[in-house]
């Protein structure tokens, strides 16, 4: 069984930052050869680590602390009026849970999403190998949540990891031709509802970077908690 005291960590060489222009980054990785049990993975999540494929990592930059972990505390969370409207707008969508896998249907949706929404990102251009290494390979407790409309058309997929006291939102891709549905927000709202229904304490959203526009959505779910100086700090609505 894995535990924090026996884990080995490795730091990458400095490389270009994925989030901020003209910045250099460094990343701390857990030994990828170690199989993490749910308890250890949950503890790492509480320490600000994230998973991408087989790699569990945390920013480890020498002179920058811009990447801040975000989680939503369900005990004090309530849905805003605008969020309730998004839920109502998508009441025809149903969700089912599946083991991670590569399918042509998944990949077609993923490709359209990346090509439309993330042409300036690290995942462009998409490839089947990238999809598999990023989303299919990974933790034992990973699930794909399929979202389908009334015609049984796949409109979104959320990749989540189950933790001891919450969920970790790994990634969501959705149909970019349906902007009126606000599918990205809807999928997070669904995960928040799932946490509440299953008495889970937190939804972990990964890193927020103040000056990175694509990450601004993460702090629209209030109240939220930020990991500051290794302590989770509650941020209430304005």
Coordinates of N, CA and C in Angstrom, one line a residue:
X1 N 0.8 -1.2 0.0 CA 0.0 0.0 0.0 C 0.9 1.3 0.0
X2 N 0.5 2.3 -0.8 CA 1.2 3.5 -0.8 C 0.9 4.4 0.4
X3 N 1.8 5.2 0.8 CA 1.6 6.2 1.8 C 2.5 7.4 1.5
X4 N 2.2 8.5 2.1 CA 3.0 9.8 1.8 C 4.4 9.6 2.2
X5 N 4.7 8.9 3.3 CA 6.0 8.8 3.8 C 7.0 8.0 3.0
X6 N 6.4 7.1 2.2 CA 7.3 6.3 1.4 C 7.4 6.7 -0.1
X7 N 6.6 7.7 -0.5 CA 6.6 8.2 -1.9 C 7.9 8.9 -2.3
X8 N 8.3 8.7 -3.5 CA 9.4 9.4 -4.1 C 8.8 10.5 -5.1
X9 N 9.5 11.7 -5.0 CA 9.0 12.8 -5.9 C 10.2 13.2 -6.8
X10 N 9.8 13.7 -8.0 CA 10.8 14.1 -8.9 C 10.5 15.5 -9.5
X11 N 11.4 16.3 -9.6 CA 11.2 17.7 -10.2 C 11.7 17.7 -11.6
X12 N 10.9 18.3 -12.5 CA 11.2 18.4 -13.9 C 12.3 19.5 -14.1
X13 N 13.0 19.6 -15.2 CA 13.8 20.8 -15.5 C 12.8 21.9 -15.7
X14 N 13.3 23.1 -15.7 CA 12.5 24.3 -16.0 C 12.0 24.2 -17.5
X15 N 10.8 24.7 -17.7 CA 10.2 24.6 -19.0 C 9.2 25.8 -19.2
X16 N 8.8 26.1 -20.4 CA 7.9 27.2 -20.6 C 6.5 27.0 -19.9
X17 N 6.0 28.0 -19.2 CA 4.8 27.9 -18.5 C 3.6 27.7 -19.5
X18 N 2.7 26.8 -19.1 CA 1.5 26.6 -20.0 C 0.4 27.7 -19.8
X19 N 0.5 28.4 -18.7 CA -0.6 29.4 -18.3 C -0.2 30.8 -18.5
X20 N 1.0 31.2 -18.3 CA 1.4 32.6 -18.4 C 2.6 32.8 -19.4
X21 N 2.4 33.8 -20.2 CA 3.4 34.0 -21.2 C 4.7 34.5 -20.6
X22 N 5.8 34.2 -21.2 CA 7.2 34.6 -20.7 C 7.5 34.2 -19.3
X23 N 6.9 33.1 -18.9 CA 7.2 32.6 -17.5 C 7.8 31.2 -17.7
X24 N 8.7 30.9 -16.7 CA 9.3 29.6 -16.7 C 8.7 28.8 -15.5
X25 N 8.4 27.5 -15.8 CA 7.8 26.7 -14.8 C 8.6 25.5 -14.4
X26 N 8.3 24.9 -13.3 CA 8.9 23.6 -12.9 C 7.8 22.8 -12.2
X27 N 7.8 21.5 -12.3 CA 6.8 20.6 -11.8 C 7.3 19.5 -11.0
X28 N 6.6 19.2 -9.9 CA 7.0 18.2 -9.0 C 6.0 17.0 -9.3
X29 N 6.6 15.8 -9.5 CA 5.8 14.6 -9.9 C 6.0 13.5 -8.8
X30 N 4.9 12.8 -8.5 CA 5.0 11.6 -7.8 C 5.6 10.5 -8.7
X31 N 6.4 9.6 -8.1 CA 7.0 8.5 -8.9 C 5.9 7.8 -9.7
X32 N 5.9 7.9 -11.0 CA 4.8 7.3 -11.8 C 4.7 5.8 -11.7
X33 N 5.8 5.1 -11.2 CA 5.8 3.7 -11.1 C 5.0 3.2 -9.9
X34 N 4.7 4.1 -9.0 CA 4.0 3.7 -7.7 C 2.4 3.8 -8.0
X35 N 1.8 2.7 -7.6 CA 0.3 2.7 -7.7 C -0.3 3.3 -6.4
X36 N -0.9 4.4 -6.6 CA -1.5 5.1 -5.4 C -2.9 4.6 -5.1
X37 N -3.0 4.3 -3.8 CA -4.4 3.9 -3.3 C -5.2 5.1 -3.1
X38 N -6.5 5.0 -2.9 CA -7.4 6.1 -2.9 C -7.1 7.0 -1.7
X39 N -6.7 6.5 -0.6 CA -6.3 7.3 0.6 C -5.2 8.2 0.3
X40 N -4.1 7.6 -0.2 CA -2.9 8.4 -0.5 C -3.2 9.5 -1.6
X41 N -3.9 9.1 -2.6 CA -4.3 10.0 -3.7 C -5.1 11.2 -3.1
X42 N -6.0 10.8 -2.2 CA -6.9 11.9 -1.5 C -6.0 12.8 -0.7
X43 N -5.0 12.3 0.0 CA -4.1 13.2 0.8 C -3.3 14.1 -0.1
X44 N -2.9 13.5 -1.2 CA -2.1 14.4 -2.2 C -3.0 15.5 -2.8
X45 N -4.3 15.2 -3.0 CA -5.2 16.2 -3.5 C -5.4 17.3 -2.5
X46 N -5.4 16.9 -1.2 CA -5.5 18.0 -0.2 C -4.2 18.8 -0.1
X47 N -3.1 18.3 -0.6 CA -1.9 19.1 -0.6 C -1.7 19.8 -2.0
X48 N -2.7 19.8 -2.8 CA -2.6 20.6 -4.1 C -2.1 19.8 -5.3
X49 N -2.0 18.5 -5.2 CA -1.6 17.7 -6.4 C -2.8 17.5 -7.3
X50 N -2.5 17.3 -8.6 CA -3.5 17.0 -9.6 C -3.0 15.8 -10.4
X51 N -3.9 15.1 -11.1 CA -3.6 14.0 -12.0 C -3.8 14.4 -13.4
X52 N -2.8 13.9 -14.3 CA -3.0 14.0 -15.7 C -2.4 12.7 -16.3
X53 N -3.4 11.9 -16.8 CA -2.9 10.5 -17.2 C -2.4 9.8 -16.0
X54 N -1.2 9.2 -16.2 CA -0.5 8.4 -15.1 C 0.3 9.3 -14.2
X55 N 0.3 10.6 -14.4 CA 1.1 11.5 -13.6 C 0.3 12.3 -12.6
X56 N 0.8 12.3 -11.4 CA 0.2 13.1 -10.3 C 1.3 14.1 -10.0
X57 N 0.9 15.4 -10.0 CA 1.9 16.5 -10.1 C 1.4 17.7 -9.3
X58 N 2.3 18.6 -9.0 CA 2.0 19.9 -8.5 C 3.0 20.9 -9.0
X59 N 2.6 22.2 -9.3 CA 3.6 23.2 -9.6 C 4.7 23.3 -8.6
X60 N 5.9 23.5 -9.0 CA 7.1 23.6 -8.1 C 8.0 24.7 -8.5
X61 N 7.5 25.8 -8.9 CA 8.3 26.9 -9.5 C 9.0 27.6 -8.4
X62 N 10.2 28.1 -8.7 CA 11.1 28.7 -7.7 C 10.6 30.1 -7.3
X63 N 10.1 30.9 -8.2 CA 9.8 32.3 -7.9 C 8.4 32.7 -8.3
X64 N 7.5 31.7 -8.4 CA 6.1 32.0 -8.7 C 5.2 31.1 -8.0
X65 N 4.1 31.7 -7.5 CA 3.0 31.0 -6.8 C 1.7 31.3 -7.4
X66 N 1.7 31.5 -8.7 CA 0.4 31.9 -9.4 C -0.6 30.8 -9.5
X67 N -0.2 29.5 -9.5 CA -1.1 28.4 -9.6 C -1.6 28.1 -8.2
X68 N -2.9 28.3 -8.0 CA -3.5 28.1 -6.7 C -4.6 27.0 -6.8
X69 N -4.6 26.0 -6.0 CA -5.6 25.0 -6.0 C -6.9 25.5 -5.5
X70 N -8.0 25.0 -6.2 CA -9.3 25.4 -5.8 C -10.2 24.2 -5.5
X71 N -11.0 24.3 -4.5 CA -12.0 23.3 -4.3 C -13.3 23.9 -3.8
X72 N -14.4 23.3 -4.0 CA -15.7 23.8 -3.6 C -16.2 23.0 -2.4
X73 N -16.4 23.7 -1.3 CA -16.9 23.0 0.0 C -18.5 22.9 -0.1
X74 N -18.9 21.7 -0.2 CA -20.4 21.4 -0.4 C -21.2 21.8 0.8
X75 N -20.6 21.7 2.0 CA -21.4 22.0 3.2 C -21.9 23.4 3.2
X76 N -21.3 24.3 2.6 CA -21.7 25.7 2.6 C -22.1 26.3 1.2
X77 N -22.1 25.4 0.2 CA -22.4 25.8 -1.1 C -23.9 25.8 -1.4
X78 N -24.3 26.9 -2.1 CA -25.7 26.9 -2.6 C -25.7 27.5 -4.1
X79 N -26.6 27.0 -4.9 CA -26.6 27.3 -6.3 C -27.2 28.7 -6.5
X80 N -26.6 29.5 -7.3 CA -27.1 30.9 -7.6 C -28.3 30.8 -8.6
X81 N -28.9 31.9 -8.8 CA -30.1 31.9 -9.7 C -29.6 31.6 -11.1
X82 N -28.5 32.2 -11.5 CA -28.0 31.9 -12.9 C -27.6 30.4 -13.1
X83 N -27.1 29.8 -12.0 CA -26.7 28.4 -12.1 C -28.0 27.5 -12.2
X84 N -29.0 27.9 -11.4 CA -30.3 27.2 -11.5 C -30.9 27.3 -12.9
X85 N -30.7 28.4 -13.5 CA -31.2 28.6 -14.9 C -30.5 27.6 -15.8
X86 N -29.2 27.5 -15.7 CA -28.4 26.6 -16.5 C -28.9 25.2 -16.3
X87 N -29.1 24.8 -15.1 CA -29.6 23.4 -14.8 C -31.0 23.2 -15.4
X88 N -31.8 24.2 -15.3 CA -33.2 24.1 -15.9 C -33.1 24.0 -17.4
X89 N -32.2 24.7 -18.0 CA -32.0 24.8 -19.5 C -31.6 23.4 -20.0
X90 N -30.9 22.6 -19.2 CA -30.4 21.3 -19.6 C -31.1 20.2 -18.9
X91 N -32.3 20.4 -18.5 CA -33.1 19.3 -17.8 C -33.4 18.1 -18.7
X92 N -33.2 18.3 -20.0 CA -33.4 17.2 -20.9 C -32.2 16.3 -21.0
X93 N -31.1 16.7 -20.4 CA -29.8 15.9 -20.5 C -29.8 14.9 -19.4
X94 N -29.4 13.7 -19.7 CA -29.2 12.7 -18.7 C -27.8 12.2 -18.6
X95 N -27.3 11.7 -17.5 CA -25.9 11.4 -17.3 C -25.9 9.9 -16.9
X96 N -24.8 9.2 -17.4 CA -24.5 7.8 -17.1 C -23.0 7.7 -16.8
X97 N -22.7 6.8 -16.0 CA -21.3 6.6 -15.5 C -20.7 5.4 -16.2
X98 N -19.4 5.5 -16.7 CA -18.8 4.5 -17.4 C -17.3 4.4 -17.1
X99 N -16.7 3.2 -17.3 CA -15.3 3.1 -17.1 C -14.5 3.8 -18.2
X100 N -13.4 4.4 -17.9 CA -12.6 5.1 -19.0 C -12.3 4.2 -20.2
X101 N -12.5 4.7 -21.3 CA -12.2 4.0 -22.6 C -12.0 4.9 -23.7
X102 N -11.4 4.4 -24.8 CA -11.4 5.1 -26.0 C -12.5 4.6 -26.9
X103 N -13.3 5.5 -27.4 CA -14.3 5.2 -28.5 C -14.3 6.2 -29.5
X104 N -14.7 5.9 -30.7 CA -14.8 6.9 -31.8 C -15.7 8.0 -31.4
X105 N -16.8 7.7 -30.7 CA -17.8 8.7 -30.4 C -17.1 9.7 -29.4
X106 N -16.4 9.2 -28.4 CA -15.8 10.1 -27.5 C -14.7 11.0 -28.2
X107 N -13.9 10.3 -29.0 CA -12.8 11.0 -29.6 C -13.3 12.1 -30.6
X108 N -14.4 11.8 -31.3 CA -15.0 12.7 -32.3 C -15.4 14.0 -31.5
X109 N -16.0 13.8 -30.4 CA -16.4 15.0 -29.6 C -15.2 15.7 -29.0
X110 N -14.3 15.0 -28.5 CA -13.0 15.6 -28.0 C -12.3 16.4 -29.0
X111 N -12.2 15.8 -30.2 CA -11.5 16.5 -31.3 C -12.1 17.8 -31.7
X112 N -13.5 17.8 -31.8 CA -14.2 19.0 -32.1 C -14.0 20.1 -31.1
X113 N -14.0 19.6 -29.8 CA -13.9 20.5 -28.7 C -12.5 21.2 -28.7
X114 N -11.4 20.4 -28.8 CA -10.1 20.9 -28.8 C -9.9 21.8 -30.0
X115 N -10.3 21.4 -31.2 CA -10.1 22.2 -32.4 C -10.8 23.6 -32.4
X116 N -11.9 23.6 -31.7 CA -12.7 24.8 -31.6 C -12.3 25.7 -30.4
X117 N -12.1 25.1 -29.3 CA -11.9 25.9 -28.1 C -10.4 26.1 -27.6
X118 N -9.5 25.2 -28.1 CA -8.2 25.2 -27.5 C -7.1 25.1 -28.6
X119 N -7.3 25.9 -29.6 CA -6.2 25.9 -30.6 C -4.9 26.5 -30.2
X120 N -5.0 27.2 -29.1 CA -3.7 27.9 -28.6 C -3.2 27.1 -27.4
X121 N -3.7 25.9 -27.1 CA -3.3 25.1 -25.9 C -2.3 24.0 -26.2
X122 N -1.8 23.4 -25.2 CA -0.9 22.3 -25.3 C -1.5 21.0 -26.0
X123 N -2.8 20.9 -26.0 CA -3.4 19.7 -26.5 C -3.8 19.8 -28.0
X124 N -3.5 20.9 -28.6 CA -3.7 21.1 -30.0 C -2.5 20.8 -30.8
X125 N -2.6 20.0 -31.9 CA -3.8 19.4 -32.4 C -4.1 18.1 -31.6
X126 N -5.3 17.7 -31.6 CA -5.7 16.5 -30.8 C -5.2 15.2 -31.6
X127 N -5.0 14.1 -30.8 CA -4.7 12.9 -31.4 C -5.3 11.8 -30.5
X128 N -5.5 10.6 -31.1 CA -6.0 9.5 -30.3 C -5.1 9.1 -29.2
X129 N -3.8 9.1 -29.5 CA -2.8 8.8 -28.5 C -2.8 9.7 -27.3
X130 N -3.0 11.0 -27.6 CA -3.1 12.0 -26.6 C -4.3 11.8 -25.7
X131 N -5.4 11.5 -26.4 CA -6.7 11.3 -25.7 C -6.5 10.1 -24.7
X132 N -5.9 9.1 -25.2 CA -5.7 7.9 -24.3 C -4.8 8.1 -23.2
X133 N -3.7 8.7 -23.4 CA -2.7 8.9 -22.4 C -3.2 9.9 -21.3
X134 N -3.9 10.9 -21.8 CA -4.4 12.0 -20.9 C -5.6 11.6 -20.1
X135 N -6.6 10.9 -20.7 CA -7.9 10.7 -20.1 C -8.2 9.2 -19.7
X136 N -7.7 8.3 -20.5 CA -8.0 6.9 -20.3 C -7.1 6.2 -19.3
X137 N -5.8 6.4 -19.6 CA -4.8 5.8 -18.7 C -4.7 6.7 -17.4
X138 N -4.7 6.0 -16.2 CA -4.6 6.8 -15.0 C -5.0 6.0 -13.8
X139 N -5.8 6.7 -13.0 CA -6.1 6.1 -11.6 C -7.2 5.1 -11.7
X140 N -7.2 4.2 -10.7 CA -8.1 3.1 -10.6 C -9.5 3.7 -10.3
X141 N -9.6 4.8 -9.7 CA -10.9 5.3 -9.3 C -11.5 6.4 -10.3
X142 N -11.1 6.3 -11.6 CA -11.5 7.3 -12.6 C -12.8 6.8 -13.2
X143 N -13.7 7.7 -13.6 CA -14.9 7.5 -14.2 C -15.2 8.5 -15.3
X144 N -15.8 8.0 -16.4 CA -16.3 8.9 -17.5 C -17.8 9.1 -17.2
X145 N -18.2 10.4 -17.1 CA -19.6 10.7 -17.0 C -20.1 11.2 -18.4
X146 N -21.0 10.4 -19.0 CA -21.6 10.7 -20.3 C -22.8 11.6 -20.1
X147 N -22.9 12.7 -20.9 CA -24.1 13.5 -20.9 C -24.7 13.4 -22.3
X148 N -26.0 13.0 -22.3 CA -26.7 12.8 -23.6 C -28.0 13.6 -23.5
X149 N -28.4 14.1 -24.7 CA -29.7 14.8 -24.8 C -30.8 13.8 -25.0
X150 N -32.0 14.4 -25.3 CA -33.2 13.5 -25.4 C -33.2 12.7 -26.7
X151 N -32.3 13.0 -27.6 CA -32.2 12.2 -28.9 C -31.0 11.2 -28.7
X152 N -30.5 11.1 -27.5 CA -29.4 10.1 -27.2 C -28.1 10.6 -27.8
X153 N -28.0 11.8 -28.2 CA -26.7 12.4 -28.7 C -25.8 12.7 -27.6
X154 N -24.5 12.3 -27.7 CA -23.5 12.7 -26.7 C -23.1 14.1 -26.9
X155 N -23.3 14.9 -25.8 CA -23.1 16.3 -25.8 C -21.9 16.7 -25.0
X156 N -21.5 15.9 -24.0 CA -20.4 16.2 -23.1 C -19.9 15.0 -22.4
X157 N -18.7 15.0 -22.0 CA -18.1 14.0 -21.1 C -17.3 14.6 -20.1
X158 N -17.5 14.2 -18.8 CA -16.7 14.7 -17.7 C -15.8 13.5 -17.2
X159 N -14.6 13.8 -17.0 CA -13.7 12.7 -16.4 C -13.4 13.1 -15.0
X160 N -13.8 12.2 -14.1 CA -13.7 12.5 -12.6 C -12.9 11.4 -11.9
X161 N -12.3 11.8 -10.9 CA -11.6 10.8 -9.9 C -12.4 10.9 -8.6
X162 N -12.7 9.7 -8.1 CA -13.4 9.7 -6.8 C -12.3 9.6 -5.7
X163 N -12.5 10.5 -4.7 CA -11.6 10.6 -3.6 C -12.3 10.1 -2.3
X164 N -11.6 10.1 -1.2 CA -12.3 9.6 0.0 C -13.4 10.5 0.5
X165 N -13.3 11.8 0.2 CA -14.3 12.8 0.7 C -14.7 13.8 -0.4
X166 N -14.5 13.4 -1.6 CA -15.0 14.3 -2.7 C -14.7 13.7 -4.1
X167 N -14.8 14.6 -5.0 CA -14.5 14.3 -6.4 C -13.4 15.2 -6.9
X168 N -12.6 14.7 -7.8 CA -11.6 15.6 -8.5 C -12.0 15.7 -9.9
X169 N -12.3 16.9 -10.4 CA -12.8 17.2 -11.8 C -11.5 17.2 -12.6
X170 N -11.2 16.1 -13.3 CA -10.0 16.1 -14.1 C -10.1 16.8 -15.4
X171 N -11.2 16.6 -16.2 CA -11.4 17.3 -17.5 C -12.8 17.1 -17.9
X172 N -13.3 18.1 -18.7 CA -14.6 18.0 -19.4 C -14.4 18.5 -20.8
X173 N -15.0 17.8 -21.7 CA -15.0 18.2 -23.1 C -16.5 18.1 -23.6
X174 N -16.9 19.0 -24.5 CA -18.3 19.1 -24.8 C -18.5 19.6 -26.2
X175 N -19.7 19.5 -26.7 CA -20.0 20.0 -28.1 C -19.9 21.5 -28.2
X176 N -18.9 22.0 -28.9 CA -18.7 23.5 -29.0 C -19.8 24.2 -29.8
X177 N -20.7 23.4 -30.5 CA -21.7 24.1 -31.3 C -23.0 24.3 -30.5
X178 N -22.9 24.1 -29.2 CA -24.1 24.4 -28.4 C -23.8 25.4 -27.3
X179 N -23.4 26.6 -27.6 CA -23.0 27.6 -26.6 C -24.2 28.0 -25.7
X180 N -25.4 27.9 -26.2 CA -26.5 28.4 -25.3 C -26.8 27.5 -24.1
X181 N -26.3 26.3 -24.2 CA -26.5 25.3 -23.1 C -25.5 25.6 -22.0
X182 N -24.4 26.3 -22.2 CA -23.3 26.5 -21.2 C -22.9 25.1 -20.6
X183 N -22.5 24.2 -21.5 CA -22.2 22.9 -21.1 C -21.1 22.7 -20.1
X184 N -20.1 23.6 -20.2 CA -18.9 23.5 -19.3 C -19.4 23.8 -17.9
X185 N -20.2 24.8 -17.7 CA -20.7 25.2 -16.4 C -21.7 24.1 -15.9
X186 N -22.6 23.6 -16.8 CA -23.5 22.6 -16.5 C -22.9 21.4 -15.9
X187 N -21.8 20.9 -16.5 CA -21.1 19.7 -16.1 C -20.6 19.9 -14.7
X188 N -20.0 21.0 -14.4 CA -19.6 21.3 -13.0 C -20.7 21.3 -12.0
X189 N -21.8 21.9 -12.4 CA -23.0 21.9 -11.5 C -23.5 20.5 -11.3
X190 N -23.5 19.7 -12.3 CA -23.9 18.3 -12.1 C -23.0 17.6 -11.1
X191 N -21.7 17.8 -11.2 CA -20.8 17.2 -10.3 C -21.0 17.7 -8.8
X192 N -21.4 19.0 -8.7 CA -21.7 19.6 -7.4 C -22.9 18.9 -6.8
X193 N -23.9 18.7 -7.7 CA -25.1 18.0 -7.2 C -24.8 16.6 -6.8
X194 N -24.0 15.9 -7.6 CA -23.6 14.5 -7.3 C -22.9 14.5 -5.9
X195 N -22.0 15.4 -5.7 CA -21.4 15.4 -4.4 C -22.4 15.6 -3.2
X196 N -23.3 16.5 -3.4 CA -24.3 16.7 -2.4 C -25.2 15.5 -2.2
X197 N -25.6 14.8 -3.2 CA -26.5 13.7 -3.1 C -25.7 12.5 -2.5
X198 N -24.4 12.5 -2.6 CA -23.6 11.3 -2.1 C -22.8 11.7 -0.8
X199 N -23.2 12.8 -0.2 CA -22.6 13.3 1.1 C -21.1 13.4 1.0
X200 N -20.6 13.9 -0.2 CA -19.2 14.2 -0.4 C -18.9 15.6 0.0
X201 N -17.7 15.9 0.6 CA -17.4 17.2 1.1 C -16.9 18.2 0.1
X202 N -16.2 17.8 -0.9 CA -15.5 18.7 -1.8 C -15.5 18.3 -3.3
X203 N -15.6 19.3 -4.1 CA -15.3 19.1 -5.5 C -14.0 19.9 -5.8
X204 N -12.9 19.2 -6.2 CA -11.6 19.8 -6.5 C -11.6 20.2 -8.0
X205 N -11.3 21.4 -8.3 CA -11.3 22.0 -9.6 C -10.0 22.2 -10.2
X206 N -8.9 21.8 -9.5 CA -7.6 22.0 -10.1 C -7.0 23.4 -9.8
X207 N -6.2 24.0 -10.7 CA -5.5 25.2 -10.4 C -6.2 26.4 -11.0
X208 N -6.2 27.5 -10.3 CA -6.7 28.8 -10.7 C -5.5 29.7 -10.8
X209 N -5.3 30.4 -12.0 CA -4.3 31.4 -12.2 C -4.9 32.7 -12.5
X210 N -4.7 33.7 -11.6 CA -5.4 35.0 -11.7 C -5.4 35.6 -13.1
X211 N -4.2 35.6 -13.7 CA -4.0 36.3 -15.0 C -4.2 35.4 -16.2
X212 N -4.8 34.2 -16.0 CA -5.1 33.3 -17.1 C -6.6 33.3 -17.3
X213 N -7.1 33.9 -18.4 CA -8.5 34.1 -18.7 C -9.3 32.8 -18.7
X214 N -8.7 31.7 -19.2 CA -9.4 30.4 -19.4 C -9.6 29.7 -18.0
X215 N -9.0 30.2 -17.0 CA -9.2 29.6 -15.7 C -10.2 30.4 -14.8
X216 N -10.6 31.6 -15.3 CA -11.5 32.4 -14.5 C -12.8 31.8 -14.0
X217 N -13.3 30.8 -14.8 CA -14.6 30.2 -14.5 C -14.5 29.5 -13.1
X218 N -13.4 29.1 -12.7 CA -13.3 28.3 -11.5 C -13.7 29.0 -10.2
X219 N -13.5 30.3 -10.3 CA -13.9 31.1 -9.1 C -15.3 31.7 -9.2
X220 N -16.0 31.3 -10.2 CA -17.4 31.7 -10.3 C -18.3 30.8 -9.5
X221 N -17.8 29.7 -8.9 CA -18.6 28.8 -8.1 C -18.2 29.2 -6.6
X222 N -19.1 30.0 -6.0 CA -18.8 30.6 -4.7 C -19.8 30.1 -3.7
X223 N -19.4 29.9 -2.4 CA -18.0 30.1 -1.9 C -17.1 28.9 -2.4
X224 N -15.8 29.2 -2.4 CA -14.8 28.3 -2.8 C -13.6 28.4 -1.8
X225 N -12.7 27.4 -1.8 CA -11.6 27.4 -1.0 C -10.3 27.4 -1.8
X226 N -9.3 28.2 -1.4 CA -8.0 28.3 -2.1 C -7.0 27.8 -1.2
X227 N -6.0 27.0 -1.7 CA -4.9 26.5 -0.9 C -3.8 27.5 -0.9
X228 N -3.7 28.3 0.2 CA -2.7 29.3 0.4 C -1.8 29.0 1.5
X229 N -0.5 29.0 1.2 CA 0.5 28.6 2.2 C 0.2 27.3 2.9
X230 N -0.2 26.3 2.1 CA -0.6 25.0 2.6 C -1.8 24.9 3.5
X231 N -2.6 26.0 3.5 CA -3.8 26.0 4.2 C -5.0 26.3 3.3
X232 N -6.1 25.5 3.4 CA -7.3 25.8 2.7 C -8.0 27.0 3.3
X233 N -8.3 28.1 2.5 CA -8.9 29.3 3.0 C -10.2 29.5 2.3
X234 N -11.3 29.7 3.0 CA -12.6 29.9 2.5 C -12.8 31.3 1.9
X235 N -13.3 31.4 0.7 CA -13.6 32.7 0.1 C -15.1 32.8 -0.1
X236 N -15.7 33.7 0.6 CA -17.2 33.8 0.5 C -17.6 34.7 -0.7
X237 N -18.8 34.6 -1.1 CA -19.3 35.4 -2.2 C -19.2 36.9 -1.8
X238 N -19.0 37.8 -2.8 CA -18.9 39.2 -2.5 C -20.2 39.7 -2.0

